[in-house]
Amino acid sequence: MFECTVAITSLCPGTSDPTPRHAYLRTLYHPNDRSVLDPGALVLYFPTPKTATGEDVLELHIHGGHAIVRAVLAAIPRTKSVTIGAADPIRFAEPGEFTRRAFYNDRLDLTQVEALGDALVAETEQQRRLAVRGTGNSLLERYEFWRSQLLYARGELEALIDFSEDQHFDESPKELIASVAKQIQRLHIQVQASIRNALKGELLRNGIKIALLGAPNAGKSSLLNRIVGREAAIVSREAGTTRDVVEVNVDIGGFFCKFGDLAGLRWDHVKGGGAKQPVSIIGEVEQEGIRRAKQWILAADVVIVVLPVEQTEDKPPSLKVSVATAIAETLTQCDPQRQSLLFAINKVDLVHPNDELDVSEVHILLHTVNPNTNHTSKINIDQTPLNRISCKPTQHPTPNNPDPSGIQALLATLTTTFTRMTTAETPSDPTHPSSLSESLSASERHRLLLLQCQHHLADFLTTADHDDEPDTSATSTAEEPDADIVLAAESLRAAAECLARITGRGESGDVEEVLGVVFEKFCVGK
């Protein structure tokens, strides 16, 4: 409290010390010449330990003019030198210092510190919700509950090691290990679900990657411009206008999205023949663009296939939606288990009310089995809607048709898809019935440590399984079961240490390193 009292006495001479947690209207004076700095400031004092940092806190709520702020900030360091000399002067806080002190004073755990960092950089509604979810203590309680389970299980095993010869246990060693293994198996399932939820949380935190896939002149760039509301990509009738990946970030329904407008995919047909050397109609630059487009598509979280309505050469002509071979081949390389697929039928303004549109090729593609997987699951047609759109800017909404272009319907479909992709898994847990939805806010650091924890739990279950098998070999010894129990207990210890490192309570001494990384994105003094 001493520094706070010094500051109050110097800046507000002739006034009594403020009552804790009460606001007082005060005139702030310069500590040297007693000139007025701010004629009407609010002064609040918060004593330790029930403060944001766990230390004494003095708040000065001043008028926001730049000159007043500069004058008050310049005067505050002089308050201590006037009162007790120049030693140990008051200084500006370093980036993240208040939060660091809150962590060291047990006002925040490491998971809450990381969530606060996410809150500072949140740009969309879903990012804000994710950060706010993590600022509570639910993650800490979850990890500590798991760690206590591991410590209890490890204690049972070590008691068996240390006292099996001196004490009588109600269960045989094999029964005890089987009982512990059953508990660890449940925990293993929970950790696996948390890892998957953390990956979903990364989509919310870092953005959902969306690839616009289609042939040249399918309308990908026009669609991107309509979605973002500006001319982000060049639109031309000339095929192959987009050569490189055009990346644009946009907020859709509160979700942070990273759109990629890609080069149109087509086969490299050649012209020439006879004595002439065949010449590619696709230049080297466009070939490189197609290669990058395919890389982007396979790495995307959502793939929007843009297919234009075309007029056939039949007599009379009809309208159909064709799927180019290059498009179909690329889609068969996608992973339907990880990636979401949407179809946008573009240029529907060409279709009149009485016209029939042939989309049979699209339905055939939807039932194509992915050849790169070992299973026979097909693209789910129920979760792959055909959105009919028009990128023509001349279409205006009317009371009877508020979305003539279909763009808003496509955005609604995307929002529904994003929600499905980022909904937390909640497997039942009879020992801890609360859901695992809070694990969405787990950071990449959490996920990597949970992966290590899962590895150690799997090692324990393997050891327990091995110990459960009868060994009839002549070389088996009485010491082997004890050795297995020691290894099993060590696996539990390592798993518990991974959880302790997540919350900053581990023994590995990496807390400072983690805090340094977290505070890099904090503003000065936060």
XYZ file of C-alpha atoms in Angstrom:
526
model
C 0.000 0.000 0.000
C 2.985 2.315 0.563
C 3.472 3.244 -3.114
C -0.262 3.880 -3.569
C -0.324 6.143 -0.494
C 2.697 8.058 -1.780
C 1.046 8.625 -5.158
C -2.267 9.768 -3.629
C -0.533 12.144 -1.178
C 1.596 13.697 -3.913
C -1.088 14.032 -6.596
C -3.966 14.944 -4.258
C -2.386 17.001 -1.427
C -4.589 17.937 1.495
C -7.056 15.076 1.020
C -7.667 12.001 3.096
C -6.739 8.547 1.898
C -9.589 7.023 -0.155
C -11.677 4.232 1.327
C -10.957 0.989 -0.549
C -13.268 0.302 -3.476
C -14.899 3.728 -3.365
C -14.643 6.299 -6.158
C -13.585 9.845 -5.225
C -13.599 12.965 -7.386
C -10.215 14.637 -6.974
C -8.138 17.385 -8.529
C -4.733 16.078 -9.593
C -1.722 18.353 -9.008
C 1.856 18.159 -10.222
C 3.979 16.943 -7.278
C 6.683 19.626 -7.835
C 4.997 22.940 -8.679
C 1.439 22.079 -7.598
C 0.038 23.068 -10.984
C -3.305 21.480 -11.859
C -3.015 18.416 -14.102
C -6.694 17.426 -14.224
C -9.444 19.292 -12.362
C -11.790 16.314 -12.218
C -10.280 12.821 -11.953
C -11.792 9.738 -10.346
C -9.497 8.011 -7.833
C -10.049 4.406 -6.719
C -7.895 2.298 -4.419
C -7.992 -1.527 -4.289
C -5.981 -3.228 -1.515
C -4.339 -6.620 -1.811
C -5.141 -9.492 -2.170
C -8.542 -9.153 -3.876
C -7.340 -7.255 -6.924
C -6.694 -8.122 -10.569
C -2.983 -8.600 -9.893
C -3.127 -9.723 -6.262
C -1.233 -6.530 -5.283
C -2.329 -3.026 -4.245
C -3.846 -1.155 -7.172
C -4.475 2.577 -7.579
C -6.643 3.645 -10.505
C -6.766 7.186 -11.878
C -9.644 7.807 -14.269
C -8.676 11.027 -16.052
C -9.988 13.018 -18.985
C -8.895 11.485 -22.279
C -7.214 14.450 -23.953
C -3.707 13.606 -25.149
C -2.141 16.571 -23.324
C -3.762 15.633 -19.981
C -2.743 11.969 -20.360
C 0.850 12.939 -21.158
C 1.015 15.371 -18.219
C -0.351 12.859 -15.686
C 1.928 10.065 -16.942
C 4.921 12.387 -16.688
C 3.985 13.448 -13.150
C 3.370 9.968 -11.660
C 7.079 8.901 -11.569
C 7.919 12.140 -9.732
C 5.582 11.347 -6.859
C 7.981 8.828 -5.332
C 11.141 10.873 -5.883
C 9.559 13.867 -4.109
C 8.562 11.752 -1.110
C 11.328 9.224 -0.527
C 14.132 10.105 -2.883
C 15.128 8.960 -6.360
C 15.865 5.349 -5.444
C 13.497 2.720 -6.833
C 11.429 5.127 -8.955
C 7.955 4.386 -10.240
C 8.178 3.136 -13.839
C 5.932 2.135 -16.711
C 4.790 -1.473 -16.767
C 6.302 -3.791 -19.323
C 4.057 -5.529 -21.895
C 1.922 -8.053 -20.043
C 3.421 -7.232 -16.631
C 0.107 -6.858 -14.814
C -1.037 -10.224 -16.138
C 2.316 -11.767 -15.249
C 1.948 -10.557 -11.678
C -1.614 -11.901 -11.584
C -0.259 -15.302 -12.609
C 2.508 -15.311 -9.984
C 0.006 -14.240 -7.312
C -2.399 -17.080 -8.260
C -5.071 -14.721 -9.573
C -4.902 -16.388 -13.015
C -3.714 -19.772 -14.185
C -1.765 -20.254 -17.399
C -4.850 -21.285 -19.398
C -6.608 -18.050 -18.387
C -3.543 -15.996 -19.317
C -3.549 -17.532 -22.796
C -7.297 -16.933 -23.154
C -6.787 -13.289 -22.184
C -4.188 -13.039 -24.950
C -6.730 -14.452 -27.403
C -9.292 -11.890 -26.221
C -6.893 -9.039 -27.002
C -6.517 -10.084 -30.646
C -10.087 -11.326 -31.260
C -11.637 -9.744 -34.361
C -14.841 -11.738 -34.908
C -17.750 -12.689 -32.668
C -16.809 -16.362 -32.608
C -13.209 -15.500 -31.671
C -14.515 -13.302 -28.854
C -16.780 -16.078 -27.571
C -13.924 -18.566 -27.732
C -11.626 -16.262 -25.757
C -14.286 -15.475 -23.138
C -14.974 -19.198 -22.733
C -11.321 -19.739 -21.840
C -11.058 -16.895 -19.290
C -13.051 -18.904 -16.737
C -11.545 -21.637 -14.631
C -13.351 -24.540 -16.344
C -10.254 -25.657 -18.258
C -8.154 -25.518 -15.095
C -10.742 -27.576 -13.211
C -10.900 -30.116 -16.038
C -7.111 -30.594 -16.233
C -6.740 -30.667 -12.450
C -9.535 -33.242 -12.153
C -7.785 -35.452 -14.706
C -4.455 -34.971 -12.931
C -5.964 -35.938 -9.571
C -7.350 -39.109 -11.173
C -3.891 -39.970 -12.472
C -2.246 -39.256 -9.121
C -4.779 -41.478 -7.330
C -4.305 -44.306 -9.847
C -0.545 -43.979 -9.632
C -0.751 -44.074 -5.816
C -2.633 -47.374 -5.967
C 0.031 -48.911 -8.202
C 2.934 -47.640 -6.116
C 1.294 -48.942 -2.942
C 1.137 -52.326 -4.633
C 4.855 -52.083 -5.461
C 5.987 -50.919 -2.017
C 3.705 -52.868 0.327
C 2.479 -55.950 -1.545
C 4.611 -58.263 0.596
C 3.714 -56.642 3.940
C 0.058 -55.779 3.522
C -3.028 -57.731 2.515
C -4.927 -56.140 -0.377
C -8.573 -56.802 -1.101
C -7.716 -57.260 -4.792
C -5.027 -59.307 -6.441
C -2.365 -57.370 -8.405
C -3.993 -58.395 -11.671
C -7.441 -57.259 -10.473
C -6.048 -53.958 -9.208
C -4.311 -53.211 -12.517
C -7.478 -54.115 -14.419
C -9.502 -51.745 -12.212
C -7.029 -48.899 -12.754
C -6.941 -49.621 -16.492
C -10.716 -49.236 -16.678
C -10.444 -45.763 -15.117
C -7.592 -44.780 -17.425
C -9.500 -46.017 -20.470
C -12.331 -43.600 -19.673
C -9.831 -40.818 -19.177
C -8.124 -41.718 -22.438
C -11.421 -41.260 -24.310
C -11.911 -37.857 -22.685
C -8.419 -36.685 -23.619
C -8.893 -37.819 -27.211
C -12.149 -35.846 -27.434
C -10.431 -32.780 -25.992
C -7.708 -33.020 -28.638
C -10.313 -33.130 -31.400
C -12.167 -30.202 -29.833
C -8.928 -28.218 -29.620
C -8.497 -28.680 -33.373
C -12.022 -27.319 -33.867
C -11.142 -24.388 -31.633
C -8.134 -23.669 -33.836
C -10.553 -23.190 -36.746
C -12.315 -20.490 -34.736
C -9.085 -18.913 -33.517
C -6.953 -18.979 -36.674
C -9.680 -18.936 -39.318
C -11.489 -21.409 -41.561
C -9.674 -21.933 -44.850
C -12.068 -21.883 -47.809
C -11.033 -22.792 -51.360
C -12.966 -21.659 -54.429
C -12.592 -24.493 -56.923
C -13.707 -24.372 -60.524
C -12.745 -24.246 -64.157
C -11.545 -21.015 -65.822
C -14.340 -18.445 -66.166
C -16.607 -20.377 -63.795
C -17.162 -17.196 -61.782
C -14.892 -17.825 -58.784
C -13.467 -14.298 -58.720
C -16.926 -12.769 -59.197
C -18.235 -14.862 -56.297
C -15.359 -13.782 -54.073
C -16.024 -10.130 -54.874
C -19.721 -10.526 -54.053
C -18.934 -12.214 -50.723
C -16.380 -9.656 -49.531
C -18.289 -6.692 -50.995
C -15.380 -5.224 -52.962
C -13.230 -5.828 -56.026
C -10.747 -8.158 -54.351
C -9.998 -10.191 -57.483
C -9.735 -9.278 -61.173
C -12.729 -10.379 -63.255
C -12.303 -10.905 -67.001
C -13.790 -12.974 -69.808
C -10.260 -14.129 -70.645
C -9.597 -17.656 -69.397
C -6.810 -18.072 -66.860
C -6.952 -14.522 -65.447
C -6.247 -15.740 -61.890
C -2.738 -17.163 -61.852
C -1.750 -17.026 -58.176
C -3.781 -17.603 -55.016
C -5.750 -14.484 -54.029
C -6.276 -14.699 -50.262
C -8.947 -12.551 -48.619
C -10.023 -12.560 -44.961
C -13.689 -11.930 -44.188
C -16.113 -12.253 -41.268
C -19.087 -14.497 -42.107
C -21.645 -14.916 -39.356
C -18.975 -14.179 -36.749
C -16.581 -16.799 -38.147
C -13.129 -15.702 -39.304
C -12.753 -17.017 -42.860
C -9.752 -17.150 -45.188
C -10.964 -17.314 -48.767
C -8.660 -18.435 -51.541
C -9.539 -17.503 -55.133
C -7.561 -20.009 -57.160
C -6.460 -20.541 -60.717
C -9.070 -22.367 -62.784
C -8.345 -26.074 -63.207
C -8.203 -27.450 -66.767
C -6.306 -30.063 -68.707
C -3.223 -28.967 -70.599
C -4.417 -29.543 -74.176
C -1.812 -29.147 -76.935
C -2.046 -27.817 -80.447
C 0.146 -28.466 -83.454
C 1.123 -31.876 -84.794
C 2.810 -33.428 -87.778
C 6.287 -32.081 -88.158
C 5.546 -29.331 -85.693
C 6.425 -29.646 -82.035
C 3.235 -29.801 -79.903
C 2.702 -26.511 -78.068
C 0.851 -26.252 -74.745
C -2.041 -23.789 -74.616
C -1.303 -23.303 -70.904
C 1.771 -21.236 -70.152
C 4.286 -21.965 -67.410
C 2.832 -19.278 -65.140
C -0.685 -20.730 -65.345
C 0.662 -24.257 -64.824
C 2.329 -23.089 -61.631
C -0.938 -21.402 -60.606
C -2.829 -24.676 -61.128
C -0.254 -26.556 -59.056
C -0.620 -24.044 -56.195
C -4.395 -24.167 -56.511
C -4.423 -27.937 -56.017
C -2.190 -27.598 -52.949
C -4.520 -24.975 -51.487
C -7.601 -27.111 -52.181
C -6.194 -30.169 -50.404
C -5.210 -28.045 -47.386
C -8.564 -26.206 -47.174
C -11.196 -26.845 -44.523
C -14.100 -26.034 -46.842
C -14.162 -26.435 -50.636
C -16.741 -24.501 -52.634
C -17.042 -25.977 -56.118
C -18.187 -23.273 -58.524
C -19.914 -24.796 -61.567
C -21.434 -22.486 -64.211
C -24.640 -23.060 -66.146
C -23.746 -23.713 -69.787
C -25.737 -23.895 -72.991
C -25.356 -27.161 -74.900
C -24.839 -27.412 -78.639
C -27.955 -29.545 -79.037
C -30.796 -28.596 -81.351
C -32.671 -27.025 -79.703
C -30.052 -25.985 -77.118
C -30.556 -26.872 -73.462
C -28.962 -25.825 -70.190
C -26.757 -28.090 -68.100
C -24.063 -28.042 -65.444
C -20.914 -29.893 -66.481
C -18.133 -31.152 -64.245
C -14.765 -30.918 -65.950
C -12.467 -33.919 -65.643
C -9.801 -31.822 -63.907
C -12.371 -30.750 -61.280
C -13.643 -34.283 -60.675
C -10.116 -35.703 -60.377
C -9.110 -33.057 -57.826
C -12.235 -33.660 -55.742
C -11.495 -37.378 -55.497
C -8.234 -36.438 -53.752
C -10.051 -34.457 -51.071
C -10.711 -35.940 -47.640
C -14.480 -36.065 -46.950
C -13.759 -36.917 -43.310
C -11.870 -33.644 -42.742
C -13.111 -31.284 -45.438
C -16.598 -29.927 -46.027
C -17.816 -29.711 -49.630
C -20.334 -27.250 -51.087
C -21.503 -26.740 -54.662
C -22.365 -23.314 -56.070
C -24.260 -23.517 -59.367
C -23.358 -20.147 -60.899
C -25.034 -18.080 -63.656
C -28.538 -19.273 -62.804
C -29.753 -15.954 -64.219
C -29.532 -17.766 -67.594
C -32.219 -20.190 -66.442
C -35.770 -19.040 -67.071
C -38.666 -20.255 -64.932
C -39.811 -22.815 -67.492
C -36.310 -24.101 -68.334
C -35.018 -27.432 -67.067
C -31.472 -27.511 -65.725
C -29.546 -30.762 -66.109
C -27.388 -31.329 -62.981
C -26.971 -35.081 -63.414
C -23.161 -34.836 -63.656
C -23.068 -33.185 -60.237
C -25.118 -35.964 -58.641
C -22.847 -38.571 -60.224
C -19.831 -36.799 -58.729
C -21.476 -36.697 -55.295
C -21.576 -40.508 -55.285
C -17.948 -40.913 -56.263
C -15.924 -42.877 -53.728
C -12.711 -41.250 -52.570
C -9.956 -43.573 -53.900
C -7.345 -42.291 -51.455
C -8.981 -43.827 -48.398
C -9.160 -47.395 -47.206
C -12.888 -47.205 -46.548
C -15.873 -47.014 -48.870
C -17.562 -43.948 -47.368
C -18.991 -41.595 -49.954
C -19.465 -37.863 -49.987
C -22.615 -37.236 -47.998
C -25.119 -35.779 -50.449
C -27.374 -34.656 -47.599
C -24.570 -32.453 -46.263
C -23.507 -31.236 -49.712
C -26.190 -28.766 -50.792
C -26.430 -27.383 -54.325
C -26.591 -23.599 -53.930
C -27.905 -21.773 -56.995
C -26.327 -18.342 -57.322
C -25.804 -15.491 -59.742
C -22.903 -13.074 -59.428
C -24.511 -10.459 -61.672
C -24.659 -7.137 -59.776
C -27.799 -6.033 -61.669
C -30.147 -8.236 -59.647
C -31.968 -6.269 -56.953
C -33.957 -7.727 -54.051
C -37.726 -7.346 -53.967
C -40.266 -8.042 -51.208
C -41.196 -11.291 -52.951
C -37.586 -12.255 -53.674
C -35.232 -10.728 -51.090
C -32.257 -12.806 -52.308
C -32.434 -13.035 -56.113
C -28.719 -13.748 -56.460
C -28.713 -16.597 -53.912
C -25.570 -15.165 -52.288
C -27.237 -14.727 -48.889
C -28.506 -18.307 -49.019
C -24.961 -19.482 -49.793
C -23.606 -17.488 -46.836
C -26.283 -19.036 -44.599
C -25.241 -22.492 -45.810
C -21.622 -21.637 -45.018
C -22.543 -20.468 -41.518
C -24.422 -23.720 -40.886
C -21.407 -25.667 -42.144
C -19.031 -23.698 -39.895
C -21.258 -24.330 -36.867
C -21.282 -28.060 -37.557
C -17.495 -28.104 -38.002
C -16.827 -26.259 -34.733
C -19.378 -27.863 -32.410
C -17.615 -29.550 -29.514
C -17.759 -33.286 -28.966
C -19.232 -34.206 -25.593
C -18.722 -37.909 -24.818
C -20.411 -39.076 -21.653
C -18.274 -39.281 -18.545
C -20.039 -40.727 -15.483
C -17.220 -39.646 -13.173
C -17.308 -36.019 -14.365
C -20.630 -35.290 -16.045
C -19.889 -31.749 -17.294
C -19.387 -31.432 -21.028
C -16.098 -30.991 -22.847
C -17.257 -27.883 -24.699
C -14.722 -25.766 -22.804
C -11.904 -27.657 -24.542
C -12.698 -25.673 -27.709
C -10.724 -22.831 -26.128
C -7.632 -25.012 -25.613
C -4.643 -23.552 -27.422
C -2.190 -25.286 -29.726
C 0.182 -25.631 -26.756
C -2.562 -27.426 -24.818
C -3.251 -29.732 -27.739
C 0.405 -30.737 -28.134
C 0.708 -31.493 -24.409
C -2.572 -33.416 -24.511
C -1.148 -35.465 -27.378
C 1.840 -36.312 -25.187
C -0.521 -37.146 -22.331
C -2.548 -39.388 -24.635
C 0.645 -41.150 -25.716
C 1.575 -41.905 -22.090
C -1.954 -43.133 -21.343
C -1.785 -45.431 -24.368
C 1.558 -46.765 -23.086
C -0.049 -47.504 -19.723
C -2.980 -49.324 -21.344
C -0.576 -51.370 -23.469
C 1.405 -52.324 -20.365
C -1.769 -53.171 -18.452
C -2.998 -55.285 -21.368
C 0.306 -57.131 -21.476
C 0.179 -57.747 -17.746
C -3.356 -59.119 -18.101
C -2.261 -61.803 -20.579
C -1.251 -65.183 -19.126
C 2.439 -65.944 -19.592
C 3.193 -69.667 -19.769
C 6.743 -69.364 -21.045
C 9.449 -71.067 -19.048
C 11.566 -67.909 -18.953
C 9.014 -65.818 -17.069
C 10.091 -64.675 -13.628
C 8.326 -63.349 -10.582
C 10.013 -59.971 -11.071
C 8.426 -59.329 -14.486
C 4.956 -58.345 -13.164
C 6.621 -55.910 -10.734
C 8.613 -54.442 -13.596
C 5.418 -53.978 -15.612
C 3.736 -52.205 -12.706
C 6.724 -49.853 -12.366
C 6.517 -48.994 -16.064
C 2.770 -48.474 -15.802
C 3.171 -46.130 -12.817
C 5.837 -44.164 -14.705
C 3.471 -43.715 -17.661
C 0.845 -42.280 -15.319
C 3.401 -39.924 -13.766
C 4.450 -38.635 -17.210
C 0.804 -38.150 -18.245
C 0.056 -36.168 -15.070
C 3.131 -34.003 -15.677
C 1.835 -33.092 -19.141
C -1.407 -31.857 -17.594
C 0.498 -29.907 -14.927
C 2.546 -28.181 -17.613
C -0.642 -26.999 -19.309
C -1.754 -25.089 -16.199
C 1.751 -23.888 -15.315
C 2.155 -26.214 -12.356
C 4.623 -28.601 -13.940
C 8.145 -29.392 -12.850
C 9.796 -28.811 -16.212
C 10.587 -25.145 -15.643
C 9.130 -23.967 -18.958
C 6.607 -21.510 -17.466
C 8.779 -18.452 -18.193
C 9.221 -19.538 -21.801
C 5.479 -19.993 -22.233
C 4.714 -16.645 -20.601
C 7.217 -14.930 -22.887
C 5.433 -16.274 -25.955
C 1.996 -15.359 -24.592
C 2.969 -11.785 -23.635
C 4.424 -11.007 -27.061
C 0.897 -10.120 -28.246
C -0.114 -8.182 -25.107
C -0.312 -4.405 -25.163
C 2.021 -2.398 -22.930
C 0.903 -2.554 -19.318
C -1.841 -5.175 -19.784
